Coordinates of C-alpha atoms and ligand atoms in Angstrom, one line a residue:
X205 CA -17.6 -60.0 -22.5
X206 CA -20.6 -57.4 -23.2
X207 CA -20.6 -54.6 -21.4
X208 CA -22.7 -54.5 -17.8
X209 CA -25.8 -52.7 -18.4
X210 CA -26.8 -49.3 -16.6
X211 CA -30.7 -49.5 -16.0
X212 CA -31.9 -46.2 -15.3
X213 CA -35.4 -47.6 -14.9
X214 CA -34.3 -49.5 -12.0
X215 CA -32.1 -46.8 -10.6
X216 CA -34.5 -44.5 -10.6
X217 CA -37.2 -46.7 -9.0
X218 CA -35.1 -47.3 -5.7
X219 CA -34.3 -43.1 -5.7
X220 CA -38.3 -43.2 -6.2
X221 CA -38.8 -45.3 -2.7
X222 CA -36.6 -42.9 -0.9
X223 CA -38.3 -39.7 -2.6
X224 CA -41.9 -40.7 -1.7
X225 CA -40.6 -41.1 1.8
X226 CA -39.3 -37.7 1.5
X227 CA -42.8 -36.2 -0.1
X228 CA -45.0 -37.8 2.8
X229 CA -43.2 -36.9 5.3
X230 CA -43.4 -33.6 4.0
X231 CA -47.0 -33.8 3.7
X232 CA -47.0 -34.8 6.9
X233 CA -45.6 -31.5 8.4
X234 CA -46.9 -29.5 6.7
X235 CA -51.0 -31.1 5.5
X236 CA -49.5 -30.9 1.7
X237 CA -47.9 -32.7 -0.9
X238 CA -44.8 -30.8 -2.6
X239 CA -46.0 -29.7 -5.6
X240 CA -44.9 -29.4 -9.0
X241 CA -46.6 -26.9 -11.6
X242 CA -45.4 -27.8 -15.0
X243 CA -46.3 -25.2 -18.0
X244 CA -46.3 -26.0 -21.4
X245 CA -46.9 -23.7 -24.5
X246 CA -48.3 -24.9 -27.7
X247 CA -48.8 -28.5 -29.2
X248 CA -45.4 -29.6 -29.7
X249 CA -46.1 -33.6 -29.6
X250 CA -42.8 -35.0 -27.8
X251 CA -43.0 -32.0 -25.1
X252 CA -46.6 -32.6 -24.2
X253 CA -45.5 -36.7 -24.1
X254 CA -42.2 -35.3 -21.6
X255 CA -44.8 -33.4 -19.7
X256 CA -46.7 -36.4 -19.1
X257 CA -43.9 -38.4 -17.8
X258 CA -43.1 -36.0 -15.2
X259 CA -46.9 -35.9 -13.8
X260 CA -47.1 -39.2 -14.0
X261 CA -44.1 -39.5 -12.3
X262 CA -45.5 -37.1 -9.5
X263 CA -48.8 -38.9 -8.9
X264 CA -46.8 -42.1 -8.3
X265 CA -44.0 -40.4 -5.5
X266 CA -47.3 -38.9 -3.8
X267 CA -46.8 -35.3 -5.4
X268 CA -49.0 -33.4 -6.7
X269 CA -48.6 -31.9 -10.3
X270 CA -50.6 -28.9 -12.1
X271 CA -50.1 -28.7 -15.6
X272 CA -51.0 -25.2 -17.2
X273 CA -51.0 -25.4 -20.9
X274 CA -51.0 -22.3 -23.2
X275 CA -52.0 -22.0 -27.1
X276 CA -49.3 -21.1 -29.0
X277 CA -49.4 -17.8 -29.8
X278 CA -49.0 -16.8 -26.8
X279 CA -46.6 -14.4 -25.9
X280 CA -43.7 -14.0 -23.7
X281 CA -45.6 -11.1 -21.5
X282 CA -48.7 -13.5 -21.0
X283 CA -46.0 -16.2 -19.8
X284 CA -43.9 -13.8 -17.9
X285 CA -47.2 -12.6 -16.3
X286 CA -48.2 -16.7 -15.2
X287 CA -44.7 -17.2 -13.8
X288 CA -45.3 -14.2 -11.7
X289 CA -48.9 -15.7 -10.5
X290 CA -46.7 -19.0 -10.0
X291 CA -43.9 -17.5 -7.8
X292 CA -46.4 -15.5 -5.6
X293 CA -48.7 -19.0 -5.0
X294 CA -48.1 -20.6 -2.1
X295 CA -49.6 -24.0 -2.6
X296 CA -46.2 -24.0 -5.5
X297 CA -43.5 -25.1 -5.1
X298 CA -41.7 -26.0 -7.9
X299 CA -41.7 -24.3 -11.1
X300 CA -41.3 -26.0 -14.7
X301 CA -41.2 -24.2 -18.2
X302 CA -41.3 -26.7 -20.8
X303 CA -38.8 -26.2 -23.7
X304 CA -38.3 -25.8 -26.4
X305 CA -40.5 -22.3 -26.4
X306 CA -42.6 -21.3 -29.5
X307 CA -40.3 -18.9 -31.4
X308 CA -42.1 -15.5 -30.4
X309 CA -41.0 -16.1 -27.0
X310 CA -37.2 -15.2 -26.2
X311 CA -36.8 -18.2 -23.2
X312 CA -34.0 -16.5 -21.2
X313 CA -36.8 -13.4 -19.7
X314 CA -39.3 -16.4 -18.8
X315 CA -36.5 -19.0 -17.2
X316 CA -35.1 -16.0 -15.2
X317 CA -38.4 -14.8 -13.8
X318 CA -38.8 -17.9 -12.1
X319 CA -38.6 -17.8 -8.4
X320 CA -34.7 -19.1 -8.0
X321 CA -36.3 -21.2 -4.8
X322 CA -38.9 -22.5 -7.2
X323 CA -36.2 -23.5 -9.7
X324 CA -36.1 -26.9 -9.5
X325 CA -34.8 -27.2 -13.2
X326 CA -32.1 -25.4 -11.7
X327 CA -32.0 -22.9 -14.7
X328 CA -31.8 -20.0 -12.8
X329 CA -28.5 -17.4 -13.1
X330 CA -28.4 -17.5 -9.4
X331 CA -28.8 -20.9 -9.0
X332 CA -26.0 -22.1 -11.4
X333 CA -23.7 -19.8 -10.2
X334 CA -24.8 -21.3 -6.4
X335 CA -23.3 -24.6 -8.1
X336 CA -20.4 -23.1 -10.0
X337 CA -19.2 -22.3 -6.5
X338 CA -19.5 -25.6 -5.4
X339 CA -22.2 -24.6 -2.7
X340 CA -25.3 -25.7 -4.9
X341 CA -29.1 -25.6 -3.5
X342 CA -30.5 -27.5 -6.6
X343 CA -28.7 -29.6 -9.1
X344 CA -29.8 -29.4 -13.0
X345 CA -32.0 -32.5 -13.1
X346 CA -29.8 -34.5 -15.8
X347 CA -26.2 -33.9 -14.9
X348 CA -27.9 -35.2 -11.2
X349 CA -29.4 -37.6 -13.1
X350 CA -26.1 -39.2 -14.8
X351 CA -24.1 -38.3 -11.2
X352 CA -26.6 -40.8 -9.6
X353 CA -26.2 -43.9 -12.2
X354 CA -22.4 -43.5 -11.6
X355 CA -22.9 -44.0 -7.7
X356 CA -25.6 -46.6 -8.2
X357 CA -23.7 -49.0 -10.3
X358 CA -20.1 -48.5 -8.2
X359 CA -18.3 -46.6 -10.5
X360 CA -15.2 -44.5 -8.9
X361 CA -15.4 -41.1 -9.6
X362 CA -13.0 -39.4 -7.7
X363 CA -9.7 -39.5 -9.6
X364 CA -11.1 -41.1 -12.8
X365 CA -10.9 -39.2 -15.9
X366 CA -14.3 -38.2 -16.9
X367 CA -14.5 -36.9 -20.5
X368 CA -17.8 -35.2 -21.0
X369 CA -18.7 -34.9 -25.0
X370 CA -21.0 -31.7 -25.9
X371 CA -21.0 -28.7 -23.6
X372 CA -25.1 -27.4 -23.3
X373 CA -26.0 -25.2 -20.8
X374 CA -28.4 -28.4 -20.3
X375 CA -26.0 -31.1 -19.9
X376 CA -22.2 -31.1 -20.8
X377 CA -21.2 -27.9 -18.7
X378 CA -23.0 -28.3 -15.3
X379 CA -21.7 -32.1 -15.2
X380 CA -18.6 -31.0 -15.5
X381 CA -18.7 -29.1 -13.1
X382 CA -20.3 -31.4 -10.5
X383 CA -18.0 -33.6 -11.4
X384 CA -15.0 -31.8 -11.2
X385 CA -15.9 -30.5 -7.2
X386 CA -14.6 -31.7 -4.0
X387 CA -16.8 -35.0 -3.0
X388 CA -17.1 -38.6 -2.7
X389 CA -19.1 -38.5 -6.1
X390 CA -17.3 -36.1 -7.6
X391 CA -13.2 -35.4 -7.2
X392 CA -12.6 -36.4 -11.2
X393 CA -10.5 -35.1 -13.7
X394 CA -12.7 -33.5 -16.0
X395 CA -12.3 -33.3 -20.2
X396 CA -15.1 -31.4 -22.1
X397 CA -14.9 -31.9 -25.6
X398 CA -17.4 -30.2 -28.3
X399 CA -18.1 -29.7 -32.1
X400 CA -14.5 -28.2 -32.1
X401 CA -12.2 -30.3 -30.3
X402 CA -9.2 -31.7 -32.4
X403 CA -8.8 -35.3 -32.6
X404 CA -11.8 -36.2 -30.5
X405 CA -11.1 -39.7 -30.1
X406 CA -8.0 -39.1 -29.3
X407 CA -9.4 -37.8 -26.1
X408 CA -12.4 -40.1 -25.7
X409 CA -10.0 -43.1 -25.6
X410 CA -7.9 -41.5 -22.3
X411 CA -11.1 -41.9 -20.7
X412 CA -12.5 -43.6 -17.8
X413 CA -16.0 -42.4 -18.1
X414 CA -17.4 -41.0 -21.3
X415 CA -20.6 -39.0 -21.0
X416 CA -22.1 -38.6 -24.8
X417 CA -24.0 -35.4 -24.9
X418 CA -24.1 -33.6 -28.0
X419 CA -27.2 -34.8 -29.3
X420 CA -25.3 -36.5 -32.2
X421 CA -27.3 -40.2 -32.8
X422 CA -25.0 -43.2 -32.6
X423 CA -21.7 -40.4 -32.9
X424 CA -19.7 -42.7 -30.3
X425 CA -17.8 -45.3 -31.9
X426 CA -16.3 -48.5 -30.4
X427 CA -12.8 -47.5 -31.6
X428 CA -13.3 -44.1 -29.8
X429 CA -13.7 -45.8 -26.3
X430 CA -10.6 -48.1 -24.5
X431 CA -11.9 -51.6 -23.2
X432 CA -13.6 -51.5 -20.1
X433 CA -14.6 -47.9 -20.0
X434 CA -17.9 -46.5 -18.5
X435 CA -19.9 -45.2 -21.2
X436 CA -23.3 -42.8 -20.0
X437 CA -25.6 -41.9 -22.8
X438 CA -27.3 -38.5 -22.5
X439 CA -28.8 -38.2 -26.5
X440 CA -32.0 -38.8 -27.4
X441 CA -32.6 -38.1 -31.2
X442 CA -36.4 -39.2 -32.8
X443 CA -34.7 -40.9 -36.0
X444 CA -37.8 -42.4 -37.7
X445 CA -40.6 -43.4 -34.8
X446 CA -37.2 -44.6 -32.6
X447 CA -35.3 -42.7 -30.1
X448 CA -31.7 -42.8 -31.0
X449 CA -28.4 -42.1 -28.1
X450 CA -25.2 -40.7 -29.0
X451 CA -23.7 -43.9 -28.7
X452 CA -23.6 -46.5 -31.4
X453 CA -24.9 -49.1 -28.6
X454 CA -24.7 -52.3 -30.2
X455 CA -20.5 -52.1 -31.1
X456 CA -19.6 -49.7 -27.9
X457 CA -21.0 -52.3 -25.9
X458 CA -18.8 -55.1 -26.7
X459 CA -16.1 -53.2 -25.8
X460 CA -17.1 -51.0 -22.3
X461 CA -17.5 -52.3 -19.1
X462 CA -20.3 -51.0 -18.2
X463 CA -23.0 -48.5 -20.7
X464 CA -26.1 -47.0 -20.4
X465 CA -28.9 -47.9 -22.9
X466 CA -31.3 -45.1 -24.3
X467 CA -34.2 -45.5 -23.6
X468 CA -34.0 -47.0 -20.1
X469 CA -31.0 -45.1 -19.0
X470 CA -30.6 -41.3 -18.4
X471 CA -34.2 -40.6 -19.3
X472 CA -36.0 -42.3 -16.1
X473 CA -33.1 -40.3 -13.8
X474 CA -33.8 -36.9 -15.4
X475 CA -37.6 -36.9 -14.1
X476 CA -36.4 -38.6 -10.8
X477 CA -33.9 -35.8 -10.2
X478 CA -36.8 -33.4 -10.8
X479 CA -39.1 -35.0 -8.2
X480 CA -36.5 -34.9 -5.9
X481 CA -35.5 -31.0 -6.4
X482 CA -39.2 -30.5 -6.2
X483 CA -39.6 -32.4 -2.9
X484 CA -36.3 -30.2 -1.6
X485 CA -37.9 -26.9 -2.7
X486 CA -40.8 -28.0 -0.7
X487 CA -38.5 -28.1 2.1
X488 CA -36.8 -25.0 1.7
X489 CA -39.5 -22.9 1.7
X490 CA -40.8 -25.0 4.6
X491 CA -37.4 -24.4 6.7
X492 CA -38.1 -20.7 5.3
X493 CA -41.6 -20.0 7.4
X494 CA -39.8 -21.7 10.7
Ligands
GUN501 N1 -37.1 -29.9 -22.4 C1 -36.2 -30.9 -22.6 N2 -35.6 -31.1 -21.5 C2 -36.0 -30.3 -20.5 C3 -35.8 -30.1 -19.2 O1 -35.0 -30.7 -18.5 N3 -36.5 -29.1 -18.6 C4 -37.4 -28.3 -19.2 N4 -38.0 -27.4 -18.6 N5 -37.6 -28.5 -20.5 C5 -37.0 -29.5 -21.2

């Protein structure tokens, strides 16, 4: 039997209802929209595409979204100097640098300048160690993102052995570390593998859940999974004018129980995850001036 389908589009549309909700009543309270200031420096094509999708996104739950774009030489003290402007405005709310960076500018100054209640990437030192102490105030948009499409299509987590493939400061190590804390939607036994790992498939096929997210296109095979499994898809590799998972789809899928397709799957959660951290920093800061 092929495997059960994970569609992120539709996932992410019900999460949508529930964050509009969320934004107006905000609105409400407070006479505005949370709002989401994106910045993007130089012409890189797919960023500017990603950037896009996220104010799109925004207009559609009722937030608003400023984009501030930059030329490309600029240079890490002119962008230091806007995420300064950003913090101290207080019609913003939530804070997003696009990466990757243009190579003059060293990321890690510029993603720790930003205002750690402003975060909503959740990027910020002190907000991932907030979540490596299991106490988090945002969560990093796609581990969320991939936590969600579990609960959404019934999987078990608690118990399960989750085996999370790649280990970015992204992806692979904050979901394992969601995943691993005490909760109804967490409570799992939790495997990273990576580049090194001996044997991979050895360890892929003790599984319940495989999360593929080393950027590797098509990298899981079906004889790496065992029948039934929940397979989640985190890559997206531009192979030609296609956007490729790590997951050879078309095999894995006659074997797992239930998989999650790129595109369709984890992309549409990551920018819902981001609406939804930016509607909650709209909150805190609202629960702030009480
Ligand atoms: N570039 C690719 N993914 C992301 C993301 O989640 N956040 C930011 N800021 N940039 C990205």
């Amino acid at each position: 039997m092929p495997a059960r389908i994970i569609d992120g589009k539709q996932i992410a549309a019900t999460l949508k209802e529930q964050i509009a909700r969320d934004a107006a009543q905000v609105k409400s309270q407070t006479g505005h929209a949370p709002h989401l200031t994106a910045v993007l420096v130089g012409d890189d094509p797919a960023s500017a595409v990603y950037v896009r999708n996220k104010q799109l996104a925004c207009e559609k739950t009722g937030l608003q979204s400023t984009l501030v774009r930059l030329p490309a030489e600029t240079t890490g003290a002119e962008l230091l100097a806007l995420v300064n402007q950003l913090n101290a405005d207080r019609s913003v709310d939530g804070i997003l640098v696009q990466l990757p960076l243009p190579r003059q500018i060293d990321p890690v100054p510029i993603l720790d300048a930003v205002s750690p209640l402003k975060d909503v990437d959740c990027f910020h030192p002190e907000n991932v160690g907030l979540l490596s102490q299991g106490r988090p105030r945002f969560l990093p948009c796609t581990p969320a993102g991939v936590q969600q499409m579990l609960v959404h299509t019934g999987v078990s987590i608690p118990g399960s052995h989750v085996v999370v493939v790649g280990r970015s400061d992204l992806v692979g190590r904050p979901l394992a570390l969601m995943l691993m804390q005490k909760g109804p939607a967490a409570d799992a036994t939790v495997t990273i593998c990576h580049s090194r790992t001996r044997d991979l498939a050895a360890v892929t096929r003790t599984a319940d859940i495989v999360v593929a997210a080393m950027g590797k296109p098509q990298f899981i095979k079906a004889d790496m999974i065992r029948p039934g499994v929940v397979v989640i898809d985190v890559g997206t590799t531009r192979v030609g004018d296609k956007i490729v998972g790590d997951v050879d789809f078309a095999k894995v899928s006659e074997v797992a129980g239930a998989i999650s397709p790129v595109p369709g799957g984890v992309g549409p959660m990551t920018i819902t995850m981001l609406l939804a951290n930016t509607v909650l920093a709209a909150k805190l800061r609202m629960s702030e001036h009480e």
